């Protein structure tokens, strides 16, 4: 059957984890295809709350097979912690999860290099999650990386030590103090733990499942505006967060892609450095942060907040070929008298409806204002009961983008979801 894809359309943290968990009862297979533990995907259901970093968000659905695809970078220490937390919840994660042999391993020294590179950038730092993501993808592209399948090789330790030594050599250029042995014992123990999982050639598995009539749901991490090619470079992550990344990160032909679910918040957030044209610096931004509990699920950092940006949203829809929009965190706007949406930008005195090439461009958003609905949406379960001011906001976004909003989220819980 087909490959359906869930993607963040903004700067990450749109609520992908919640939506994959919601959709997962309709999909027998859920697969992560890029990124790694820089992701933090929060799930709330039946009184449970958990944040997943590496394991796909279908793991709590009894019938789903979850795949960590070849495009993912995996830190054994974080993976082990995550699996132990899932097992504590009574979920037999080993029976529900398979891992690609070709996924790359994050070494402790990758994390050190990440920290050293960030420190060297000073004020120009990217605001990385410091999980070692970029150095691991650098080794992958540089053809030096270690892959999950390598942990089964008899000379794994030799290969690990060779790469570690290369990293120590590389780190000499940085004025950065570190202990090369830090976390090594814990990491090697976590590698042992990882060995007990089902490690497979997942590209064969995914294609076999598709050929046997199963539909696969690919779970994106980050968002289009953090994509290595199309995001606000260099303030991006190091993987392809776009729809095409799902094909590469799983080994599936683009001909298989059917539905592309594009997830966006009813406003915007960004964590880390880089351009954010609609960022709000006054108390309204603080209100969004407080009401939306906008603190990083991975790092705990406060997220920057701003109004919905249709220029960026339309760009993300174009690059990804979105078929269905999903609007998250609508309830966070419940208390606002007025809601703003950026419909274009002013750049160098000219009206502009495209995302500028240069990350340092001075961009002034042009806003359209909407009256707030001033009602609590969190208890509503039927579309017909939504306030008309809210429906006008939804219709405007649909008109502007030309894509239907098929799901509206009005709270963090699995149940606080209206499917239209
Ligand atoms: P992800 O990285 O895209 O999976 O998103 P995160 O989990 O990092 O951030 C989304 C946050 O918003 C989490 O704390 C979710 O529990 C929460 N959330 C998701 N949907 C909604 C919603 O509709 N309303 C509210 N208030 N919170 C939501
Ligand atoms: P999820 O999947 C939000 C941001 C970091 C930083 C930049 C590069 O939860 O939506 P990296 O560690 O990847 O080198 O950091 O990207 N970033 C995210 N922001 N959500 C994420 O993931 C993110 N993953 C990375 O803050 O600005
Ligand atoms: Mg997140």
Short mmCIF file of C-alpha atoms and ligand atoms in Angstrom, two decimals, residues 12-18 39-44 49 222 265 291-294 297 303 327-332 409-413 416, ligand 1:
data_model
loop_
_atom_site.label_atom_id
_atom_site.label_comp_id
_atom_site.label_asym_id
_atom_site.label_seq_id
_atom_site.Cartn_x
_atom_site.Cartn_y
_atom_site.Cartn_z
CA UNK A 12 9.60 21.88 15.33
CA UNK A 13 7.48 21.07 18.41
CA UNK A 14 4.25 21.44 16.45
CA UNK A 15 2.73 18.42 18.24
CA UNK A 16 3.85 15.63 15.89
CA UNK A 17 4.10 13.10 18.74
CA UNK A 18 0.49 13.69 19.79
CA UNK A 39 13.51 15.46 18.92
CA UNK A 40 11.19 15.48 21.91
CA UNK A 41 7.72 14.18 21.05
CA UNK A 42 5.18 14.46 23.89
CA UNK A 43 2.27 12.08 24.30
CA UNK A 44 -0.60 12.42 26.77
CA UNK A 49 2.59 11.69 29.94
CA UNK A 222 11.86 18.86 13.67
CA UNK A 265 0.57 25.38 15.64
CA UNK A 291 -0.51 29.10 28.19
CA UNK A 292 1.17 26.82 25.64
CA UNK A 293 3.74 25.66 28.17
CA UNK A 294 6.37 26.49 25.58
CA UNK A 297 10.61 18.85 25.57
CA UNK A 303 10.69 28.56 23.36
CA UNK A 327 -3.77 22.66 13.37
CA UNK A 328 -2.43 22.25 16.90
CA UNK A 329 -2.71 24.14 20.17
CA UNK A 330 -5.74 26.18 19.09
CA UNK A 331 -6.79 26.37 22.76
CA UNK A 332 -3.66 28.34 23.65
CA UNK A 409 -6.19 19.88 18.32
CA UNK A 410 -7.59 21.66 21.36
CA UNK A 411 -5.46 20.23 24.17
CA UNK A 412 -2.49 17.93 24.76
CA UNK A 413 -4.52 14.78 25.43
CA UNK A 416 -8.66 16.52 22.76
P1 LIG B 1 6.57 17.58 18.75
O1 LIG B 1 8.04 17.69 18.92
O2 LIG B 1 6.11 18.11 17.43
O3 LIG B 1 6.03 16.21 19.01
O4 LIG B 1 5.93 18.53 19.85
P2 LIG B 1 6.39 18.66 21.41
O5 LIG B 1 5.91 17.48 22.13
O6 LIG B 1 7.82 19.01 21.51
O7 LIG B 1 5.62 19.98 21.82
C1 LIG B 1 4.25 20.09 21.74
C2 LIG B 1 3.71 20.40 23.15
O8 LIG B 1 2.38 20.83 23.06
C3 LIG B 1 3.69 19.19 24.06
O9 LIG B 1 3.87 19.62 25.38
C4 LIG B 1 2.27 18.66 23.86
O10 LIG B 1 1.81 17.91 24.97
C5 LIG B 1 1.51 19.93 23.72
N1 LIG B 1 0.30 19.88 22.87
C6 LIG B 1 0.09 19.17 21.74
N2 LIG B 1 -1.09 19.50 21.20
C7 LIG B 1 -1.64 20.42 22.00
C8 LIG B 1 -2.86 21.18 21.96
O11 LIG B 1 -3.67 21.07 21.05
N3 LIG B 1 -3.06 22.07 22.98
C9 LIG B 1 -2.18 22.25 23.99
N4 LIG B 1 -2.47 23.15 24.94
N5 LIG B 1 -1.03 21.56 24.06
C10 LIG B 1 -0.76 20.67 23.08
#
